[in-house]
Amino acid sequence: MSSNQLAMVKKDTVDVVAAKVKEFQESGELHFPANYSPENALKSAWLILQETKTGKKTGYQPVLDYCTKNSIANALLDMVVQGLNPQKKQGYFLSYGKTLVFQRSYFGTMAVTKNVAGAKTIDAAVIYEGDTVDYEIINGRIANLNHKQQFGNLDKKILGAYCTITFGEGEVYIELMTIKEIRTAWSKSQSWNNGQEVEAKGSVHEEFTQEMAKKTVINRACKKFLNSSNDASVVMQTISHDEDEVQQEIEDNANGEVLDMDYEEVQDEQKQIEKQTEEPAADESNKKVPEEKQSALEMDFVEEPEKNGAPF
């Protein structure tokens, strides 16, 4: 794509989103944390999008060339409305056929939970064989959890994980999951074969089991607060797009499988983002492509005809 073409795409996406965000702010529908700059987030996203490509079956084409302008703009808006920045690993862009979507990482989910639900801290820990865990159930909630662990247990079998969310005035919420529950959540992914009961050898779940377990329990804990919010603002409308079936289908079939965890990046994509550009099931013509997410942004431009003849 030439510099002139990039400039036109930027005008029809980034500039449109920036104007819409400003409109939301002026009408009082959108308030960002003091340390969040939508302008900087959009600049970071634009740089990332210029390097993002579709999957193998569409020839690794630039998403700015291949995906519709409407979906690009909506993906950018979803990111900004949630107060997230891809440069901080709070989310990533995935192409699903001709549709580009922004998907929160679990870092992003934690950031949104802090902004929307007022969470102060969000922490997770893994329970190993040999650990001692005591807790009470008070009014249907786990309380007074006491976890004792010896260093040698870190090399033993994982039994489960828990997430602790603290709020103001001493309020604490604890989500606890057994390894069976965690694996049930993992089994929803298409990378998990029918009848499979444990992590496949060499898979990200097998090589980074403890980090993936923490990610799963954090997502479940945060989701309860996001879904129970009575906030009808544009923020919650946008957050709802990232949940349930569409979220899972995109995660399973899009051009990249992202392993968001807090550790040093490695060069081998299988170790960090297994299949970032390999075997993108979303590009199969017999797959149903979800409709573009209708976020709060109504496009003011006419979509150009698709030029590559793809069946999406």
mmCIF file of C-alpha atoms in Angstrom:
data_model
loop_
_atom_site.group_PDB
_atom_site.id
_atom_site.type_symbol
_atom_site.label_atom_id
_atom_site.label_comp_id
_atom_site.label_asym_id
_atom_site.label_seq_id
_atom_site.Cartn_x
_atom_site.Cartn_y
_atom_site.Cartn_z
ATOM 1 C CA MET A 1 0.000 0.000 0.000
ATOM 2 C CA SER A 2 1.410 3.374 -1.033
ATOM 3 C CA SER A 3 1.793 6.305 1.327
ATOM 4 C CA ASN A 4 -1.146 8.039 -0.382
ATOM 5 C CA GLN A 5 -3.340 4.993 0.100
ATOM 6 C CA LEU A 6 -2.306 4.735 3.759
ATOM 7 C CA ALA A 7 -3.177 8.379 4.235
ATOM 8 C CA MET A 8 -6.648 7.791 2.774
ATOM 9 C CA VAL A 9 -7.269 4.761 5.007
ATOM 10 C CA LYS A 10 -6.103 6.734 8.035
ATOM 11 C CA LYS A 11 -8.454 9.570 7.126
ATOM 12 C CA ASP A 12 -11.408 7.187 6.809
ATOM 13 C CA THR A 13 -10.649 5.263 9.993
ATOM 14 C CA VAL A 14 -8.381 6.849 12.585
ATOM 15 C CA ASP A 15 -9.592 10.388 11.946
ATOM 16 C CA VAL A 16 -13.249 9.316 11.968
ATOM 17 C CA VAL A 17 -12.761 7.465 15.253
ATOM 18 C CA ALA A 18 -10.938 10.401 16.831
ATOM 19 C CA ALA A 19 -13.813 12.704 15.888
ATOM 20 C CA LYS A 20 -16.400 10.290 17.282
ATOM 21 C CA VAL A 21 -14.498 9.897 20.551
ATOM 22 C CA LYS A 22 -14.323 13.668 20.911
ATOM 23 C CA GLU A 23 -18.078 13.805 20.361
ATOM 24 C CA PHE A 24 -18.633 11.221 23.106
ATOM 25 C CA GLN A 25 -16.415 13.189 25.488
ATOM 26 C CA GLU A 26 -18.157 16.491 24.799
ATOM 27 C CA SER A 27 -21.583 14.924 25.363
ATOM 28 C CA GLY A 28 -20.430 13.404 28.660
ATOM 29 C CA GLU A 29 -20.946 9.812 27.466
ATOM 30 C CA LEU A 30 -17.285 8.910 27.776
ATOM 31 C CA HIS A 31 -14.752 9.579 30.511
ATOM 32 C CA PHE A 32 -11.183 8.306 30.394
ATOM 33 C CA PRO A 33 -8.813 7.653 33.291
ATOM 34 C CA ALA A 34 -6.481 10.556 33.980
ATOM 35 C CA ASN A 35 -3.480 8.657 32.628
ATOM 36 C CA TYR A 36 -5.136 7.552 29.366
ATOM 37 C CA SER A 37 -4.602 9.380 26.094
ATOM 38 C CA PRO A 38 -6.925 8.261 23.261
ATOM 39 C CA GLU A 39 -4.686 10.077 20.797
ATOM 40 C CA ASN A 40 -1.616 8.094 21.871
ATOM 41 C CA ALA A 41 -3.582 4.833 21.829
ATOM 42 C CA LEU A 42 -4.738 5.503 18.267
ATOM 43 C CA LYS A 43 -1.191 6.324 17.171
ATOM 44 C CA SER A 44 0.082 3.074 18.688
ATOM 45 C CA ALA A 45 -2.738 1.097 17.084
ATOM 46 C CA TRP A 46 -2.107 2.660 13.673
ATOM 47 C CA LEU A 47 1.565 1.664 13.793
ATOM 48 C CA ILE A 48 0.634 -1.887 14.815
ATOM 49 C CA LEU A 49 -2.034 -2.191 12.123
ATOM 50 C CA GLN A 50 0.454 -1.281 9.416
ATOM 51 C CA GLU A 51 2.418 -4.413 10.351
ATOM 52 C CA THR A 52 -0.572 -6.722 10.949
ATOM 53 C CA LYS A 53 -1.388 -9.272 8.270
ATOM 54 C CA THR A 54 -4.118 -11.788 7.553
ATOM 55 C CA GLY A 55 -3.510 -15.525 7.656
ATOM 56 C CA LYS A 56 -1.848 -17.984 5.344
ATOM 57 C CA LYS A 57 -4.922 -18.816 3.263
ATOM 58 C CA THR A 58 -5.312 -15.205 2.179
ATOM 59 C CA GLY A 59 -1.625 -14.813 1.450
ATOM 60 C CA TYR A 60 -0.636 -12.835 4.553
ATOM 61 C CA GLN A 61 -2.156 -9.656 3.160
ATOM 62 C CA PRO A 62 -2.004 -6.413 5.134
ATOM 63 C CA VAL A 63 -5.217 -6.058 7.131
ATOM 64 C CA LEU A 64 -5.427 -2.390 6.125
ATOM 65 C CA ASP A 65 -5.661 -3.585 2.528
ATOM 66 C CA TYR A 66 -7.851 -6.623 3.053
ATOM 67 C CA CYS A 67 -10.323 -5.768 5.826
ATOM 68 C CA THR A 68 -13.209 -3.349 5.379
ATOM 69 C CA LYS A 69 -12.776 0.240 6.475
ATOM 70 C CA ASN A 70 -15.917 -0.045 8.575
ATOM 71 C CA SER A 71 -14.538 -2.947 10.598
ATOM 72 C CA ILE A 72 -11.146 -1.244 10.997
ATOM 73 C CA ALA A 73 -12.800 1.888 12.341
ATOM 74 C CA ASN A 74 -15.060 -0.092 14.684
ATOM 75 C CA ALA A 75 -12.094 -2.104 15.977
ATOM 76 C CA LEU A 76 -10.242 1.124 16.749
ATOM 77 C CA LEU A 77 -13.302 2.603 18.431
ATOM 78 C CA ASP A 78 -13.809 -0.495 20.570
ATOM 79 C CA MET A 79 -10.218 -0.169 21.743
ATOM 80 C CA VAL A 80 -10.420 3.527 22.615
ATOM 81 C CA VAL A 81 -13.848 3.415 24.267
ATOM 82 C CA GLN A 82 -12.562 0.755 26.662
ATOM 83 C CA GLY A 83 -9.563 2.952 27.489
ATOM 84 C CA LEU A 84 -7.040 0.411 26.231
ATOM 85 C CA ASN A 85 -3.711 0.624 24.413
ATOM 86 C CA PRO A 86 -2.311 -2.272 22.330
ATOM 87 C CA GLN A 87 1.215 -1.041 23.020
ATOM 88 C CA LYS A 88 0.688 -2.132 26.636
ATOM 89 C CA LYS A 89 -0.488 -5.604 25.528
ATOM 90 C CA GLN A 90 -4.035 -4.728 26.582
ATOM 91 C CA GLY A 91 -5.478 -6.080 23.362
ATOM 92 C CA TYR A 92 -4.741 -7.091 19.821
ATOM 93 C CA PHE A 93 -6.228 -6.897 16.340
ATOM 94 C CA LEU A 94 -7.507 -10.042 14.644
ATOM 95 C CA SER A 95 -8.803 -10.463 11.106
ATOM 96 C CA TYR A 96 -11.764 -12.745 10.611
ATOM 97 C CA GLY A 97 -12.361 -12.893 6.895
ATOM 98 C CA LYS A 98 -12.858 -9.299 5.817
ATOM 99 C CA THR A 99 -13.664 -8.185 9.353
ATOM 100 C CA LEU A 100 -11.085 -6.721 11.697
ATOM 101 C CA VAL A 101 -11.835 -6.920 15.420
ATOM 102 C CA PHE A 102 -10.134 -5.690 18.567
ATOM 103 C CA GLN A 103 -9.932 -8.328 21.258
ATOM 104 C CA ARG A 104 -8.985 -7.563 24.840
ATOM 105 C CA SER A 105 -6.117 -9.465 26.358
ATOM 106 C CA TYR A 106 -6.485 -10.405 30.005
ATOM 107 C CA PHE A 107 -4.303 -7.398 30.811
ATOM 108 C CA GLY A 108 -6.981 -5.333 29.089
ATOM 109 C CA THR A 109 -9.754 -7.080 30.985
ATOM 110 C CA MET A 110 -8.061 -6.195 34.260
ATOM 111 C CA ALA A 111 -7.659 -2.569 33.178
ATOM 112 C CA VAL A 112 -11.342 -2.296 32.212
ATOM 113 C CA THR A 113 -12.429 -3.913 35.484
ATOM 114 C CA LYS A 114 -10.423 -1.336 37.407
ATOM 115 C CA ASN A 115 -11.880 1.530 35.384
ATOM 116 C CA VAL A 116 -15.502 0.352 35.257
ATOM 117 C CA ALA A 117 -15.973 -1.618 38.487
ATOM 118 C CA GLY A 118 -13.539 0.326 40.668
ATOM 119 C CA ALA A 119 -11.232 -2.596 41.405
ATOM 120 C CA LYS A 120 -8.032 -1.590 43.184
ATOM 121 C CA THR A 121 -5.931 -4.724 42.721
ATOM 122 C CA ILE A 122 -6.377 -7.947 40.748
ATOM 123 C CA ASP A 123 -4.064 -10.850 41.582
ATOM 124 C CA ALA A 124 -4.009 -14.553 40.807
ATOM 125 C CA ALA A 125 -2.147 -17.554 42.196
ATOM 126 C CA VAL A 126 -1.870 -21.231 41.340
ATOM 127 C CA ILE A 127 -2.528 -24.032 43.826
ATOM 128 C CA TYR A 128 -0.127 -26.983 43.624
ATOM 129 C CA GLU A 129 -0.252 -30.469 45.043
ATOM 130 C CA GLY A 130 0.971 -30.283 48.628
ATOM 131 C CA ASP A 131 -0.301 -26.733 49.194
ATOM 132 C CA THR A 132 -2.662 -26.054 52.074
ATOM 133 C CA VAL A 133 -5.740 -23.952 51.242
ATOM 134 C CA ASP A 134 -8.359 -23.026 53.827
ATOM 135 C CA TYR A 135 -11.325 -20.715 53.338
ATOM 136 C CA GLU A 136 -14.876 -20.011 54.453
ATOM 137 C CA ILE A 137 -18.101 -19.582 52.522
ATOM 138 C CA ILE A 138 -19.968 -16.521 53.788
ATOM 139 C CA ASN A 139 -23.215 -15.497 52.076
ATOM 140 C CA GLY A 140 -22.283 -17.596 49.069
ATOM 141 C CA ARG A 141 -18.849 -15.997 48.679
ATOM 142 C CA ILE A 142 -15.406 -17.354 49.369
ATOM 143 C CA ALA A 143 -13.847 -15.452 52.257
ATOM 144 C CA ASN A 144 -10.769 -15.522 54.456
ATOM 145 C CA LEU A 145 -8.766 -17.648 52.031
ATOM 146 C CA ASN A 146 -5.449 -18.775 53.504
ATOM 147 C CA HIS A 147 -2.982 -20.349 51.094
ATOM 148 C CA LYS A 148 0.236 -21.890 52.399
ATOM 149 C CA GLN A 149 2.839 -23.142 49.961
ATOM 150 C CA GLN A 150 6.306 -24.619 50.111
ATOM 151 C CA PHE A 151 8.802 -23.750 47.398
ATOM 152 C CA GLY A 152 9.217 -27.374 46.337
ATOM 153 C CA ASN A 153 5.552 -27.620 45.458
ATOM 154 C CA LEU A 154 6.051 -25.389 42.401
ATOM 155 C CA ASP A 155 7.263 -28.426 40.431
ATOM 156 C CA LYS A 156 4.278 -30.551 41.420
ATOM 157 C CA LYS A 157 0.896 -31.069 39.778
ATOM 158 C CA ILE A 158 -1.423 -28.052 39.491
ATOM 159 C CA LEU A 159 -4.700 -28.524 41.375
ATOM 160 C CA GLY A 160 -6.341 -25.183 40.647
ATOM 161 C CA ALA A 161 -6.041 -21.406 40.758
ATOM 162 C CA TYR A 162 -7.737 -18.410 42.323
ATOM 163 C CA CYS A 163 -8.091 -14.692 41.673
ATOM 164 C CA THR A 164 -8.439 -12.028 44.337
ATOM 165 C CA ILE A 165 -9.994 -8.654 43.470
ATOM 166 C CA THR A 166 -9.871 -5.924 46.100
ATOM 167 C CA PHE A 167 -12.088 -2.852 46.168
ATOM 168 C CA GLY A 168 -12.340 0.146 48.412
ATOM 169 C CA GLU A 169 -13.385 -0.094 52.063
ATOM 170 C CA GLY A 170 -11.928 -3.572 52.490
ATOM 171 C CA GLU A 171 -14.231 -5.364 50.050
ATOM 172 C CA VAL A 172 -12.607 -8.476 48.597
ATOM 173 C CA TYR A 173 -13.856 -10.895 45.952
ATOM 174 C CA ILE A 174 -12.253 -14.321 45.418
ATOM 175 C CA GLU A 175 -12.814 -16.592 42.424
ATOM 176 C CA LEU A 176 -11.609 -20.185 42.856
ATOM 177 C CA MET A 177 -11.367 -22.809 40.092
ATOM 178 C CA THR A 178 -10.205 -26.414 40.120
ATOM 179 C CA ILE A 179 -7.936 -27.624 37.329
ATOM 180 C CA LYS A 180 -10.909 -29.591 35.969
ATOM 181 C CA GLU A 181 -12.946 -26.396 35.674
ATOM 182 C CA ILE A 182 -10.004 -24.629 34.057
ATOM 183 C CA ARG A 183 -9.561 -27.408 31.498
ATOM 184 C CA THR A 184 -13.279 -27.284 30.737
ATOM 185 C CA ALA A 185 -12.837 -23.621 29.857
ATOM 186 C CA TRP A 186 -9.835 -24.447 27.681
ATOM 187 C CA SER A 187 -11.760 -27.219 25.919
ATOM 188 C CA LYS A 188 -14.007 -24.613 24.269
ATOM 189 C CA SER A 189 -11.129 -23.738 21.975
ATOM 190 C CA GLN A 190 -10.973 -25.530 18.631
ATOM 191 C CA SER A 191 -7.335 -26.346 19.364
ATOM 192 C CA TRP A 192 -8.669 -28.756 22.016
ATOM 193 C CA ASN A 193 -9.599 -32.031 20.297
ATOM 194 C CA ASN A 194 -12.731 -34.032 21.022
ATOM 195 C CA GLY A 195 -12.121 -36.406 23.900
ATOM 196 C CA GLN A 196 -8.971 -34.593 24.968
ATOM 197 C CA GLU A 197 -8.693 -34.424 28.751
ATOM 198 C CA VAL A 198 -5.312 -32.803 29.341
ATOM 199 C CA GLU A 199 -3.095 -30.292 27.577
ATOM 200 C CA ALA A 200 -1.616 -31.479 24.270
ATOM 201 C CA LYS A 201 2.146 -31.991 24.283
ATOM 202 C CA GLY A 202 3.917 -28.872 23.056
ATOM 203 C CA SER A 203 0.789 -26.684 23.191
ATOM 204 C CA VAL A 204 0.786 -23.300 24.897
ATOM 205 C CA HIS A 205 -1.478 -24.716 27.605
ATOM 206 C CA GLU A 206 1.018 -27.490 28.302
ATOM 207 C CA GLU A 207 4.151 -25.343 28.224
ATOM 208 C CA PHE A 208 2.701 -22.395 30.168
ATOM 209 C CA THR A 209 0.050 -24.146 32.250
ATOM 210 C CA GLN A 210 0.369 -21.974 35.344
ATOM 211 C CA GLU A 211 0.149 -18.698 33.413
ATOM 212 C CA MET A 212 -2.779 -19.898 31.318
ATOM 213 C CA ALA A 213 -4.546 -21.077 34.487
ATOM 214 C CA LYS A 214 -4.120 -17.634 36.066
ATOM 215 C CA LYS A 215 -5.372 -15.974 32.881
ATOM 216 C CA THR A 216 -8.518 -18.137 32.914
ATOM 217 C CA VAL A 217 -9.422 -17.504 36.552
ATOM 218 C CA ILE A 218 -8.760 -13.757 36.178
ATOM 219 C CA ASN A 219 -11.041 -13.563 33.150
ATOM 220 C CA ARG A 220 -13.819 -15.392 34.983
ATOM 221 C CA ALA A 221 -13.534 -13.184 38.072
ATOM 222 C CA CYS A 222 -13.497 -9.947 36.079
ATOM 223 C CA LYS A 223 -16.324 -11.023 33.799
ATOM 224 C CA LYS A 224 -18.697 -11.331 36.749
ATOM 225 C CA PHE A 225 -18.218 -7.662 37.610
ATOM 226 C CA LEU A 226 -18.355 -6.447 34.027
ATOM 227 C CA ASN A 227 -21.522 -8.422 33.270
ATOM 228 C CA SER A 228 -23.247 -7.334 36.500
ATOM 229 C CA SER A 229 -22.621 -3.643 35.908
ATOM 230 C CA ASN A 230 -25.781 -1.590 35.361
ATOM 231 C CA ASP A 231 -23.828 1.018 33.430
ATOM 232 C CA ALA A 232 -25.674 1.530 30.133
ATOM 233 C CA SER A 233 -23.019 3.833 28.746
ATOM 234 C CA VAL A 234 -21.179 3.454 25.479
ATOM 235 C CA VAL A 235 -18.370 1.765 27.432
ATOM 236 C CA MET A 236 -20.541 -1.151 28.542
ATOM 237 C CA GLN A 237 -22.137 -1.429 25.104
ATOM 238 C CA THR A 238 -18.651 -1.870 23.668
ATOM 239 C CA ILE A 239 -17.502 -4.300 26.360
ATOM 240 C CA SER A 240 -20.488 -6.541 25.652
ATOM 241 C CA HIS A 241 -19.178 -7.115 22.126
ATOM 242 C CA ASP A 242 -16.202 -9.012 23.479
ATOM 243 C CA GLU A 243 -18.196 -11.623 25.360
ATOM 244 C CA ASP A 244 -19.762 -15.037 24.853
ATOM 245 C CA GLU A 245 -20.084 -16.906 21.553
ATOM 246 C CA VAL A 246 -18.753 -14.318 19.091
ATOM 247 C CA GLN A 247 -15.758 -13.710 21.325
ATOM 248 C CA GLN A 248 -14.991 -17.421 21.509
ATOM 249 C CA GLU A 249 -15.515 -17.999 17.774
ATOM 250 C CA ILE A 250 -13.147 -15.186 16.880
ATOM 251 C CA GLU A 251 -10.595 -16.450 19.383
ATOM 252 C CA ASP A 252 -10.720 -19.918 17.866
ATOM 253 C CA ASN A 253 -10.726 -19.037 14.175
ATOM 254 C CA ALA A 254 -9.039 -15.724 13.545
ATOM 255 C CA ASN A 255 -5.630 -15.030 12.030
ATOM 256 C CA GLY A 256 -3.763 -15.188 15.331
ATOM 257 C CA GLU A 257 -3.843 -17.082 18.603
ATOM 258 C CA VAL A 258 -2.490 -14.722 21.219
ATOM 259 C CA LEU A 259 -0.957 -15.944 24.433
ATOM 260 C CA ASP A 260 -1.146 -12.910 26.694
ATOM 261 C CA MET A 261 0.937 -13.465 29.787
ATOM 262 C CA ASP A 262 3.472 -11.509 31.738
ATOM 263 C CA TYR A 263 6.859 -12.948 30.782
ATOM 264 C CA GLU A 264 9.773 -12.215 28.500
ATOM 265 C CA GLU A 265 8.963 -12.464 24.813
ATOM 266 C CA VAL A 266 10.578 -15.275 22.862
ATOM 267 C CA GLN A 267 11.355 -15.484 19.187
ATOM 268 C CA ASP A 268 9.530 -18.758 18.538
ATOM 269 C CA GLU A 269 5.908 -17.791 17.869
ATOM 270 C CA GLN A 270 4.730 -21.177 19.182
ATOM 271 C CA LYS A 271 6.136 -20.250 22.572
ATOM 272 C CA GLN A 272 4.511 -16.828 22.705
ATOM 273 C CA ILE A 273 1.786 -16.674 20.066
ATOM 274 C CA GLU A 274 1.399 -20.128 18.588
ATOM 275 C CA LYS A 275 0.164 -19.838 15.014
ATOM 276 C CA GLN A 276 0.242 -16.054 14.687
ATOM 277 C CA THR A 277 0.277 -16.550 10.929
ATOM 278 C CA GLU A 278 -0.327 -20.294 10.453
ATOM 279 C CA GLU A 279 -3.450 -22.182 9.407
ATOM 280 C CA PRO A 280 -6.023 -19.415 10.008
ATOM 281 C CA ALA A 281 -9.271 -21.361 10.073
ATOM 282 C CA ALA A 282 -11.209 -18.140 9.691
ATOM 283 C CA ASP A 283 -10.151 -17.883 6.078
ATOM 284 C CA GLU A 284 -11.907 -21.107 5.064
ATOM 285 C CA SER A 285 -14.733 -20.324 2.704
ATOM 286 C CA ASN A 286 -17.078 -22.775 4.447
ATOM 287 C CA LYS A 287 -16.763 -20.985 7.784
ATOM 288 C CA LYS A 288 -19.510 -18.602 8.768
ATOM 289 C CA VAL A 289 -18.076 -15.156 9.284
ATOM 290 C CA PRO A 290 -19.743 -13.169 12.071
ATOM 291 C CA GLU A 291 -21.311 -9.887 11.122
ATOM 292 C CA GLU A 292 -19.162 -6.852 11.755
ATOM 293 C CA LYS A 293 -19.581 -5.678 15.313
ATOM 294 C CA GLN A 294 -21.992 -2.788 15.436
ATOM 295 C CA SER A 295 -20.304 -0.610 17.982
ATOM 296 C CA ALA A 296 -21.400 2.898 18.873
ATOM 297 C CA LEU A 297 -19.741 4.293 15.774
ATOM 298 C CA GLU A 298 -21.954 4.892 12.752
ATOM 299 C CA MET A 299 -19.760 5.185 9.694
ATOM 300 C CA ASP A 300 -20.092 8.370 7.687
ATOM 301 C CA PHE A 301 -18.309 7.117 4.594
ATOM 302 C CA VAL A 302 -19.313 4.830 1.763
ATOM 303 C CA GLU A 303 -17.484 1.530 1.778
ATOM 304 C CA GLU A 304 -15.396 0.952 -1.326
ATOM 305 C CA PRO A 305 -16.163 -2.218 -3.318
ATOM 306 C CA GLU A 306 -14.093 -5.214 -2.308
ATOM 307 C CA LYS A 307 -11.258 -5.712 -4.764
ATOM 308 C CA ASN A 308 -9.838 -9.133 -4.057
ATOM 309 C CA GLY A 309 -12.845 -11.319 -4.802
ATOM 310 C CA ALA A 310 -12.776 -13.066 -1.430
ATOM 311 C CA PRO A 311 -16.059 -14.828 -0.552
ATOM 312 C CA PHE A 312 -16.616 -12.767 2.603
#
